[in-house]
mmCIF file of N, CA and C in Angstrom:
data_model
loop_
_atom_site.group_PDB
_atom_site.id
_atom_site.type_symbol
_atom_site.label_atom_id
_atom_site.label_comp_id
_atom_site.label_asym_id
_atom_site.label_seq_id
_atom_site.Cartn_x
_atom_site.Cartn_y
_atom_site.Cartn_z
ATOM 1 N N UNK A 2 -17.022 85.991 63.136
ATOM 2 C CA UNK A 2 -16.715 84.730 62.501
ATOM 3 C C UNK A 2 -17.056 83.582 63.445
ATOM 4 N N UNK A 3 -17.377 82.590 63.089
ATOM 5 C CA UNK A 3 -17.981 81.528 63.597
ATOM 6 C C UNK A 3 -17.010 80.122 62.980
ATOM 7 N N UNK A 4 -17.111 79.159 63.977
ATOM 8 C CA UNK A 4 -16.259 77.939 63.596
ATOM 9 C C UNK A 4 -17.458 76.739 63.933
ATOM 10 N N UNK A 5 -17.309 75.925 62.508
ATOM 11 C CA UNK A 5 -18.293 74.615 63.094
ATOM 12 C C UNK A 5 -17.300 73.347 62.145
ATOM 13 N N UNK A 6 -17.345 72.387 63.231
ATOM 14 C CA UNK A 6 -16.729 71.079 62.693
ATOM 15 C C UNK A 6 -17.847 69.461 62.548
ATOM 16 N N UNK A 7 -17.909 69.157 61.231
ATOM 17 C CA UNK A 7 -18.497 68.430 60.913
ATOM 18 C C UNK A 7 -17.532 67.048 60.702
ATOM 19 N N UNK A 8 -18.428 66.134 61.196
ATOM 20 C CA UNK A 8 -17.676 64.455 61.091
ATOM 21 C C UNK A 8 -18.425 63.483 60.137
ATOM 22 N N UNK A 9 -17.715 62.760 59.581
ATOM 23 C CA UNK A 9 -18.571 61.380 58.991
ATOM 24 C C UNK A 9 -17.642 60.106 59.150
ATOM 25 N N UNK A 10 -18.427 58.857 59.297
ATOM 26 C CA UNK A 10 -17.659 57.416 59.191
ATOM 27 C C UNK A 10 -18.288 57.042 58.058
ATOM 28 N N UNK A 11 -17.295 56.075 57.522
ATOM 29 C CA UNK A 11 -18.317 55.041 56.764
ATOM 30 C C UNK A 11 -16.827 53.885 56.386
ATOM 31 N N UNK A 12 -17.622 52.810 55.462
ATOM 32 C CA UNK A 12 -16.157 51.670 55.188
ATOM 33 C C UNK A 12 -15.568 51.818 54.360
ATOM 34 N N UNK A 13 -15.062 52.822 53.894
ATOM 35 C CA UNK A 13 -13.836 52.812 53.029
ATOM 36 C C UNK A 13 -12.992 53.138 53.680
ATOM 37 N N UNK A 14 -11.934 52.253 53.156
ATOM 38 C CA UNK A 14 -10.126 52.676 53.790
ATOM 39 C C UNK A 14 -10.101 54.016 53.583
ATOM 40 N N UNK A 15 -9.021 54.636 54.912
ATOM 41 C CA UNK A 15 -8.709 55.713 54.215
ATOM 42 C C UNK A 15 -7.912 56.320 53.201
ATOM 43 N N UNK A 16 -7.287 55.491 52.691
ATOM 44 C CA UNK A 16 -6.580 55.870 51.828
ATOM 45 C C UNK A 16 -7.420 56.376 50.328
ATOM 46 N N UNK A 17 -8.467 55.405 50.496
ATOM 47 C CA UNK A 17 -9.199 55.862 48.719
ATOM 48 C C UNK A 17 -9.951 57.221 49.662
ATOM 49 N N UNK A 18 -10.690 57.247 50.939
ATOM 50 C CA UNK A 18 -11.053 58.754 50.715
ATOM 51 C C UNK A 18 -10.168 59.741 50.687
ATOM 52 N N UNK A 19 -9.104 59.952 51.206
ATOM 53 C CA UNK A 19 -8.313 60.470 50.909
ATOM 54 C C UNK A 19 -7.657 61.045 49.176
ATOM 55 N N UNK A 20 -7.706 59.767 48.345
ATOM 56 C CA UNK A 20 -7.855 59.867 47.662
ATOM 57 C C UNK A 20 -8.700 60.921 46.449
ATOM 58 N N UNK A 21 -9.772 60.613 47.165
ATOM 59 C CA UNK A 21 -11.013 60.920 46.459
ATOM 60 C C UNK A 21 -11.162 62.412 46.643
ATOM 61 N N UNK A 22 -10.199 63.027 48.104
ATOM 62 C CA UNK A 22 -9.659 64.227 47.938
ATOM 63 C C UNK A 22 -9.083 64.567 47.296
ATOM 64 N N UNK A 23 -7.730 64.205 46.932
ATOM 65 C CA UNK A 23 -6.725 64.716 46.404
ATOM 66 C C UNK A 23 -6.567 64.738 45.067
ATOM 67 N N UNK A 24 -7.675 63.578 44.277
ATOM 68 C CA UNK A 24 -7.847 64.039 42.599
ATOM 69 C C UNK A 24 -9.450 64.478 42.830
ATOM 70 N N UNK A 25 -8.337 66.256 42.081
ATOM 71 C CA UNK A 25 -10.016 67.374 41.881
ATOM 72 C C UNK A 25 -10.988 66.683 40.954
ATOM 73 N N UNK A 26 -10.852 65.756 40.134
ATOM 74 C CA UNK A 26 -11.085 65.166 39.178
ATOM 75 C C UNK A 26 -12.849 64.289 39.930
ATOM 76 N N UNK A 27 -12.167 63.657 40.745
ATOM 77 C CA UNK A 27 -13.077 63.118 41.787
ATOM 78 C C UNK A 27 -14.556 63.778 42.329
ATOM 79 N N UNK A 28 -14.084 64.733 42.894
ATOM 80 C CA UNK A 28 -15.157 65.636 43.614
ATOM 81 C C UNK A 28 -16.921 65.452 43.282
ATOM 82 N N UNK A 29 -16.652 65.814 41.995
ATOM 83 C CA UNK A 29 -18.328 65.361 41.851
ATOM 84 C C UNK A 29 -18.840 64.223 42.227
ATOM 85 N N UNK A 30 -17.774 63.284 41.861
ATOM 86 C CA UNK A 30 -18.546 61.544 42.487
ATOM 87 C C UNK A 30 -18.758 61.828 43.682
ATOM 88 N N UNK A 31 -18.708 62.666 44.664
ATOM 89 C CA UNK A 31 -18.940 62.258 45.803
ATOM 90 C C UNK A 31 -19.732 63.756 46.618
ATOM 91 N N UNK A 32 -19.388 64.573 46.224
ATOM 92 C CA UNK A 32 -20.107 66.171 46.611
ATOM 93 C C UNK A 32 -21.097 66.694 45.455
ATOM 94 N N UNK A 33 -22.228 66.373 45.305
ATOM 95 C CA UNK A 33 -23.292 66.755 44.393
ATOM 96 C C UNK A 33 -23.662 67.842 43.796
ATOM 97 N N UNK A 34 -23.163 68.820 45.047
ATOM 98 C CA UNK A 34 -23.097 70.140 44.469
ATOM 99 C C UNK A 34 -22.084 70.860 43.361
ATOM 100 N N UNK A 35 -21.380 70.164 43.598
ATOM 101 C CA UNK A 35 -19.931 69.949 42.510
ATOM 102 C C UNK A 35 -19.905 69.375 41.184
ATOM 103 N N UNK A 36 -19.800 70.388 40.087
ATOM 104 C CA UNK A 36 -19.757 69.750 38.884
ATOM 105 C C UNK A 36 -19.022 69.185 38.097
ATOM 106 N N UNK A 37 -17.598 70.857 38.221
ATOM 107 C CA UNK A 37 -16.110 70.024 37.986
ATOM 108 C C UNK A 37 -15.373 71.002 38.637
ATOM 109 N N UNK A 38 -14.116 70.887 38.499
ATOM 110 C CA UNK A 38 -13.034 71.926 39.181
ATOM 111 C C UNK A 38 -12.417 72.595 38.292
ATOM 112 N N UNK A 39 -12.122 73.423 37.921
ATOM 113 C CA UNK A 39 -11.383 74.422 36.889
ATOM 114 C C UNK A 39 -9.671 74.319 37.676
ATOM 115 N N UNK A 40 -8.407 74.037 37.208
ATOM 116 C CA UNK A 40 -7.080 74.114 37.831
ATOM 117 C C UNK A 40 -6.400 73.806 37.273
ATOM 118 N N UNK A 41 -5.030 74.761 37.287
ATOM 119 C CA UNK A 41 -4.262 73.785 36.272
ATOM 120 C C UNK A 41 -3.722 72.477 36.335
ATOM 121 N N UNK A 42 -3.875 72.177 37.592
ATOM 122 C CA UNK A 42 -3.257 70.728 38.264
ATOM 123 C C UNK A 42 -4.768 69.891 38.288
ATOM 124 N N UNK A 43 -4.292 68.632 38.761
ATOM 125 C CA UNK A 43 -5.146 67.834 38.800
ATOM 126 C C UNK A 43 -5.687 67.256 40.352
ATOM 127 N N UNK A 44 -4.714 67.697 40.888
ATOM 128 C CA UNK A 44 -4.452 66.758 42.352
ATOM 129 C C UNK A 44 -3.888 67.891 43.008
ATOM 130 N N UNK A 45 -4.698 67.884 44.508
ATOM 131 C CA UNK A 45 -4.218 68.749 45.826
ATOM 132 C C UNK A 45 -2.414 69.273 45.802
ATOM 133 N N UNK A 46 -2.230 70.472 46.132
ATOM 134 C CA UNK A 46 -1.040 71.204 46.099
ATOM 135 C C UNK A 46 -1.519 72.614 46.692
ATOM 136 N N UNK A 47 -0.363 72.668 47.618
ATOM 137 C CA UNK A 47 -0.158 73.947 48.359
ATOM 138 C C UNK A 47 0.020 75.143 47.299
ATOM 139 N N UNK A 48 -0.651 76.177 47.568
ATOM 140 C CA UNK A 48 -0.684 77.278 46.392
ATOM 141 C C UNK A 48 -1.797 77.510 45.039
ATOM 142 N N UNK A 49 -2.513 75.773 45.157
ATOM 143 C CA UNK A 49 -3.046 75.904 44.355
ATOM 144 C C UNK A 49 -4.196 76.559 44.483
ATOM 145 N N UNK A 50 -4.467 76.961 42.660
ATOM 146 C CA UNK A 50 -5.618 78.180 42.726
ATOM 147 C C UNK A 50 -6.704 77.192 41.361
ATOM 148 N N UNK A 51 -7.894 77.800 41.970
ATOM 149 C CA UNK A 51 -9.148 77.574 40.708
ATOM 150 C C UNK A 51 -10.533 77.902 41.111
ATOM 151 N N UNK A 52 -11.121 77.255 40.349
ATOM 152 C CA UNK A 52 -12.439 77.464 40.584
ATOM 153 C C UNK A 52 -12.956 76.358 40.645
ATOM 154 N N UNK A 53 -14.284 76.262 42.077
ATOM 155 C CA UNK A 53 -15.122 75.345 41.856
ATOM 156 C C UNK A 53 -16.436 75.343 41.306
ATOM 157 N N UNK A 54 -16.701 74.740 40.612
ATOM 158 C CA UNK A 54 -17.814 74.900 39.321
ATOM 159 C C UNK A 54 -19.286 74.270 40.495
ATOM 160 N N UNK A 55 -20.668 74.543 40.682
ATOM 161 C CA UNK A 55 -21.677 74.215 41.001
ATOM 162 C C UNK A 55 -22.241 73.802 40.488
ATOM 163 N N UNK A 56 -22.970 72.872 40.353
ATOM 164 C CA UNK A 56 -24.001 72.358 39.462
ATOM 165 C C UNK A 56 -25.392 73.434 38.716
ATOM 166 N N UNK A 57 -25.321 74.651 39.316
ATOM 167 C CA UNK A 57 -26.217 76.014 39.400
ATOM 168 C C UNK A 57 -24.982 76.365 38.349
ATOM 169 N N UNK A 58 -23.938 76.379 37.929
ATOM 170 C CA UNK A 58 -22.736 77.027 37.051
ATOM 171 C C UNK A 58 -22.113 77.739 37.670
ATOM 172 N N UNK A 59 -22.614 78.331 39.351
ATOM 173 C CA UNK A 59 -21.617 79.628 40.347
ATOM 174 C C UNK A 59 -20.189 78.851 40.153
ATOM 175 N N UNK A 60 -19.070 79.467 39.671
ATOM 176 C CA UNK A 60 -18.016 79.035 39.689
ATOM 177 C C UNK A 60 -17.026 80.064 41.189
ATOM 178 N N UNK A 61 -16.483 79.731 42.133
ATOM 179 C CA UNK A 61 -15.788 80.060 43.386
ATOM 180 C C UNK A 61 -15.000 79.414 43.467
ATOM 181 N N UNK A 62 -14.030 81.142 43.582
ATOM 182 C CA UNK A 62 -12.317 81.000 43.505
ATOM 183 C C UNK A 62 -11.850 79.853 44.902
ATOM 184 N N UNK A 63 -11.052 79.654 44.863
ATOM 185 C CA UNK A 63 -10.487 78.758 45.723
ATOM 186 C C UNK A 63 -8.333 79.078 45.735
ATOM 187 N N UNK A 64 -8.359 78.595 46.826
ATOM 188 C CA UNK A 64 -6.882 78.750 47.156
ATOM 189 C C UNK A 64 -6.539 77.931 48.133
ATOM 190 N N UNK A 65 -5.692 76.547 47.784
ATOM 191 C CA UNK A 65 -5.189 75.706 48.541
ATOM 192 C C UNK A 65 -4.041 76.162 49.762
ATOM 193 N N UNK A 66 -3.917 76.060 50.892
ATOM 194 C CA UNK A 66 -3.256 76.416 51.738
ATOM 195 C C UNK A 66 -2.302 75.298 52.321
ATOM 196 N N UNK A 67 -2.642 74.592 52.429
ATOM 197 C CA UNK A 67 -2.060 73.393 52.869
ATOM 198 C C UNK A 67 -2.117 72.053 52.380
ATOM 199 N N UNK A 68 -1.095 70.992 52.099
ATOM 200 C CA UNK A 68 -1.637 70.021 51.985
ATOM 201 C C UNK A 68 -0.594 68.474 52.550
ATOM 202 N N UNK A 69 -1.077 67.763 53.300
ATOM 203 C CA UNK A 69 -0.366 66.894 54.092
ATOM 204 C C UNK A 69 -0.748 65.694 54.460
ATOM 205 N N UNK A 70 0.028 64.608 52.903
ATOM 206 C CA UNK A 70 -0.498 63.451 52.077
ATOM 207 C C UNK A 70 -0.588 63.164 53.513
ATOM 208 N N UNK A 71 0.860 61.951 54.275
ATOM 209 C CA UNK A 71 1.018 61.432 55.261
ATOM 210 C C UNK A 71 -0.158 61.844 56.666
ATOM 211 N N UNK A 72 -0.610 63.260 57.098
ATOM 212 C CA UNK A 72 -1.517 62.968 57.520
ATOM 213 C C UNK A 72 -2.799 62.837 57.352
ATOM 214 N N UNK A 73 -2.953 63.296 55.810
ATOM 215 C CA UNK A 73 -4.627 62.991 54.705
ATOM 216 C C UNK A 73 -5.336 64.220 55.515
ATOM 217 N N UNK A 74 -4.149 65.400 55.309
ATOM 218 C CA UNK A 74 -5.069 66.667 56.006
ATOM 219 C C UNK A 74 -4.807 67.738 54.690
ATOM 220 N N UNK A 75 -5.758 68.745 54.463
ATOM 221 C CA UNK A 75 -5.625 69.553 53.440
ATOM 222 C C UNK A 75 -6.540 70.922 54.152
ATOM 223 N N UNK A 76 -6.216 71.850 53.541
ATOM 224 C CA UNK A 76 -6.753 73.312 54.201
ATOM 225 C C UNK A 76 -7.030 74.253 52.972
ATOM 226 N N UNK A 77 -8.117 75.028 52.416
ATOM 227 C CA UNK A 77 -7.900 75.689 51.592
ATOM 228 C C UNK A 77 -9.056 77.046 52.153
ATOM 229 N N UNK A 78 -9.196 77.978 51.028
ATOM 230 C CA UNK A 78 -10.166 79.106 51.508
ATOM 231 C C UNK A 78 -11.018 79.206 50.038
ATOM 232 N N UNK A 79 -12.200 79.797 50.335
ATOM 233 C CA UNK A 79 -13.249 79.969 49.012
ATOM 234 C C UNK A 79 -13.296 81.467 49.426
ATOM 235 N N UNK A 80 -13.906 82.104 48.091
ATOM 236 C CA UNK A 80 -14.789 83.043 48.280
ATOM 237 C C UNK A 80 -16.054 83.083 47.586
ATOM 238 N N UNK A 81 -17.213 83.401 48.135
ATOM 239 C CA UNK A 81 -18.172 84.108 46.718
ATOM 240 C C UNK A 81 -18.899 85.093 47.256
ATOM 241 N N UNK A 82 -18.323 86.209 46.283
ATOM 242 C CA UNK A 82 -18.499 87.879 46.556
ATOM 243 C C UNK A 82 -17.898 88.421 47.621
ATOM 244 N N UNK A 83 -18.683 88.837 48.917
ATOM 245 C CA UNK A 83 -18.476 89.216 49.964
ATOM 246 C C UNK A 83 -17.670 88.518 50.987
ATOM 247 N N UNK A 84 -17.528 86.955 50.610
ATOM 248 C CA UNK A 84 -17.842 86.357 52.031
ATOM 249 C C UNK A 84 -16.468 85.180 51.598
ATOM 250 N N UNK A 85 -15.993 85.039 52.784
ATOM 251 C CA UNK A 85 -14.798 84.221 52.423
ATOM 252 C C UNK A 85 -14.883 83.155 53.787
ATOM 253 N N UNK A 86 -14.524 81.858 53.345
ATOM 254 C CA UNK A 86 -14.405 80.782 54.091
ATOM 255 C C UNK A 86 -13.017 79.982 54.665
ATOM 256 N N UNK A 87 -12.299 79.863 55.408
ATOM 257 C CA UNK A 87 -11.515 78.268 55.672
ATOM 258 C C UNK A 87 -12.107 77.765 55.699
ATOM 259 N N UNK A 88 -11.286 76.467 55.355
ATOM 260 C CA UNK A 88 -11.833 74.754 55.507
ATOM 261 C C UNK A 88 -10.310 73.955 55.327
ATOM 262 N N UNK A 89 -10.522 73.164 56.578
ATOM 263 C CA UNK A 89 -10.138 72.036 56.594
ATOM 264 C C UNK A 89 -10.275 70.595 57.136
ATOM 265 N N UNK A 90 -9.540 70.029 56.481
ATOM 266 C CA UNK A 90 -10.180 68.293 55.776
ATOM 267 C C UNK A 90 -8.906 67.891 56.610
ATOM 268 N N UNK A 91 -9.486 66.609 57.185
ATOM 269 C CA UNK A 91 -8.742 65.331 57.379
ATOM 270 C C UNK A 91 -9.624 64.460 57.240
ATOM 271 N N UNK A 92 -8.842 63.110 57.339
ATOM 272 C CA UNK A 92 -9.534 62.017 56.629
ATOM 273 C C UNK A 92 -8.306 60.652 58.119
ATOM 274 N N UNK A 93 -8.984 59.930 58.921
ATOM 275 C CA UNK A 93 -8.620 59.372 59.899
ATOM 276 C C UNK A 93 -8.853 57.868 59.810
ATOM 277 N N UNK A 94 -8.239 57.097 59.756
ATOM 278 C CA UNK A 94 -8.383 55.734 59.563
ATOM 279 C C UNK A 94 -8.791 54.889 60.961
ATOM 280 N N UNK A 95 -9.796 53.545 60.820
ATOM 281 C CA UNK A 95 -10.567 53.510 62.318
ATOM 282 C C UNK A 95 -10.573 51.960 61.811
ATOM 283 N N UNK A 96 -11.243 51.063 62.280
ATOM 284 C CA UNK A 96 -11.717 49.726 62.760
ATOM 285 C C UNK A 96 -12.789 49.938 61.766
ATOM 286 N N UNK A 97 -12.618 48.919 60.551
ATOM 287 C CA UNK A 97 -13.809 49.222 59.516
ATOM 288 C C UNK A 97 -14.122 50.174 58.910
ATOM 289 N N UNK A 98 -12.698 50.667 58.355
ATOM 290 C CA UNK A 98 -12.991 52.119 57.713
ATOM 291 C C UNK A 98 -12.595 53.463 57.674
ATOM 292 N N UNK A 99 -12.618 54.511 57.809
ATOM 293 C CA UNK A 99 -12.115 55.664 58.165
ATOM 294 C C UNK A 99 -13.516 56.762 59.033
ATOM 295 N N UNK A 100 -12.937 57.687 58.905
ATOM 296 C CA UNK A 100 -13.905 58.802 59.315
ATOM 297 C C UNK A 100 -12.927 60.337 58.549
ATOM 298 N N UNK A 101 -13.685 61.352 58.904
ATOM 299 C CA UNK A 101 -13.687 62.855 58.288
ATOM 300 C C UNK A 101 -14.000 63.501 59.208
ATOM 301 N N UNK A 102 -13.197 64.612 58.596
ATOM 302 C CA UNK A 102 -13.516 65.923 59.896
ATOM 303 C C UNK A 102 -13.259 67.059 58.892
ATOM 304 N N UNK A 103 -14.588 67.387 59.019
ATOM 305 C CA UNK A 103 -14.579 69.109 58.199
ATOM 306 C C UNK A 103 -14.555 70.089 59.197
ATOM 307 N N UNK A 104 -13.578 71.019 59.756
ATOM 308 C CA UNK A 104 -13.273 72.130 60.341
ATOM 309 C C UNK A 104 -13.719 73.538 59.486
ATOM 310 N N UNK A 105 -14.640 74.086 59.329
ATOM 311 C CA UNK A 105 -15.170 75.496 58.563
ATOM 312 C C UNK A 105 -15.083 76.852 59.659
ATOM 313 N N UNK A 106 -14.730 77.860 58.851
ATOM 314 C CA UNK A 106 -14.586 79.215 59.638
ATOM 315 C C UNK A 106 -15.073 80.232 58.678
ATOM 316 N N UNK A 107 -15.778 80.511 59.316
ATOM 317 C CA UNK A 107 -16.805 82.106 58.591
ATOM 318 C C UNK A 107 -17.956 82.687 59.141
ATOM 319 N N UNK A 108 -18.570 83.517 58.308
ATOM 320 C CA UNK A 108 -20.088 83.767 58.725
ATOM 321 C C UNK A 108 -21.365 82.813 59.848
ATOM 322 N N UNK A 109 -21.048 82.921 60.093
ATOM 323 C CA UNK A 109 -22.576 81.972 60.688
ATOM 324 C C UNK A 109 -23.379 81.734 60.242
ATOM 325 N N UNK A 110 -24.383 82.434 59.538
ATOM 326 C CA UNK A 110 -25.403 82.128 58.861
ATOM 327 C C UNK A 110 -24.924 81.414 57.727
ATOM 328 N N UNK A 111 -23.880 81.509 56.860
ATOM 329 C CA UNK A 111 -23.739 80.887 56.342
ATOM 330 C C UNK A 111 -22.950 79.561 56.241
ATOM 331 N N UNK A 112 -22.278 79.354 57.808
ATOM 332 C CA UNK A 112 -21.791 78.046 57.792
ATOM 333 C C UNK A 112 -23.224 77.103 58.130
ATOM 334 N N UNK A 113 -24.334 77.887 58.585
ATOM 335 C CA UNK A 113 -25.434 77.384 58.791
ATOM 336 C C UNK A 113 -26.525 76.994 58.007
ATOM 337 N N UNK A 114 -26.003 77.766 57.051
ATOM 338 C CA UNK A 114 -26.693 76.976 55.852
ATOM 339 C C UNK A 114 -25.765 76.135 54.795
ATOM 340 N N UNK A 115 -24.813 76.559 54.323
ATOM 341 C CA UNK A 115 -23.949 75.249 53.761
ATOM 342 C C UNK A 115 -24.057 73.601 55.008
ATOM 343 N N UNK A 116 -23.884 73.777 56.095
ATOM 344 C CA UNK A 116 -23.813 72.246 57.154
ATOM 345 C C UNK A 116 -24.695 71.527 56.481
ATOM 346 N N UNK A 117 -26.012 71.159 55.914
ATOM 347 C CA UNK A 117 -26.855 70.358 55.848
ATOM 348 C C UNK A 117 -25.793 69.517 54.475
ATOM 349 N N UNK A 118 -25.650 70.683 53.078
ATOM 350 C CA UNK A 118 -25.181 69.807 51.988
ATOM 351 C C UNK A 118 -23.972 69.428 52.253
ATOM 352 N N UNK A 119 -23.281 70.069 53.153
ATOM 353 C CA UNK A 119 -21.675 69.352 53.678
ATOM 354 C C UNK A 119 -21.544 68.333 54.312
ATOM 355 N N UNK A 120 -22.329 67.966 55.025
ATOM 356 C CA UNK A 120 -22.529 66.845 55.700
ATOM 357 C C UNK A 120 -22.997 65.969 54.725
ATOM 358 N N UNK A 121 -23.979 66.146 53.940
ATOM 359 C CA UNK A 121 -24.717 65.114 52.857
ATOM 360 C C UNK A 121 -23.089 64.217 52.340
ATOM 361 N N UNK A 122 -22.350 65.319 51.562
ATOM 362 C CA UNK A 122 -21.292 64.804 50.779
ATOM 363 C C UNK A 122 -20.215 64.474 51.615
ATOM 364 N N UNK A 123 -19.322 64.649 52.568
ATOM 365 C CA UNK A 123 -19.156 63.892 53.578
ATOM 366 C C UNK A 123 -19.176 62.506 53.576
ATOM 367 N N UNK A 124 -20.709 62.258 53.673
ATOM 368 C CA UNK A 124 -21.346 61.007 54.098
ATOM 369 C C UNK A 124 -20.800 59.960 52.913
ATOM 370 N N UNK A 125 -21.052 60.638 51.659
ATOM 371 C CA UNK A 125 -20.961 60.074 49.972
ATOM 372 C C UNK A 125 -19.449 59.641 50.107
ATOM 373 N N UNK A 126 -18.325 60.771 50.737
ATOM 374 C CA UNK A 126 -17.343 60.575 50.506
ATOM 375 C C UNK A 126 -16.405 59.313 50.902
ATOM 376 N N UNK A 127 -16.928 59.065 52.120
ATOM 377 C CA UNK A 127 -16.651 58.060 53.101
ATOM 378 C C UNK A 127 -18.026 56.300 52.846
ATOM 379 N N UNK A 128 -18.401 56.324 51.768
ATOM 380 C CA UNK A 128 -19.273 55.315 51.811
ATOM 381 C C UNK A 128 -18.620 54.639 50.290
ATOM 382 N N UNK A 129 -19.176 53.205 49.728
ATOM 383 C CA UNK A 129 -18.236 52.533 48.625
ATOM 384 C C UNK A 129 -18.749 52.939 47.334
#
């Protein structure tokens, strides 16, 4: 298993990216690869379970692990097929804006190939 942590700035407060986490509703505006979220909830919660839908239609289970408004940190795990991921999100407030920190744990090759579109959306997430 392999660990890689990805960052982005941009000018939005943190509170709307944060936001823009915490309603699943959101996601596509800002992660491209993302079409919609399948859940029974709408908004980040510990326990929660669904699927994330791809714009390709791959739908991957998901399971929220953590979630912690006050520090705009959230943790969950994916799978598809074989291969299972952590991830976790914070979202950090700065001088003009916020920044992000994606923490990922898995495969290598494949945190090595997801980094390019994770970073893309990231970037989306944190910009107006």
């Amino acid at each position: 298993m392999a660990t890689l942590t990805l960052h982005a700035a941009g000018p939005i407060d943190a509170d709307t990216a944060w936001r823009r986490y915490a309603r699943l509703d959101e996601w596509a505006s800002w992660a491209p690869h993302i079409r919609r979220v399948h859940a029974r909830r709408r908004s980040l919660a510990p326990g929660l379970t669904g699927r994330v839908e791809s714009v390709t239609g791959l739908k991957v289970p998901f399971r929220v692990d953590a979630v912690d408004d006050e520090r705009r940190a959230w943790s969950w795990r994916v799978r598809v097929g074989p291969v299972r991921l952590r991830l976790h999100h914070q979202v950090h407030a700065r001088d003009g804006g916020c920044s992000t920190d994606l923490t990922l744990h898995g495969p290598g090759l494949v945190l090595a190939a997801y980094a390019p579109l994770a970073r893309f959306a990231l970037r989306r997430l944190v910009r107006r």
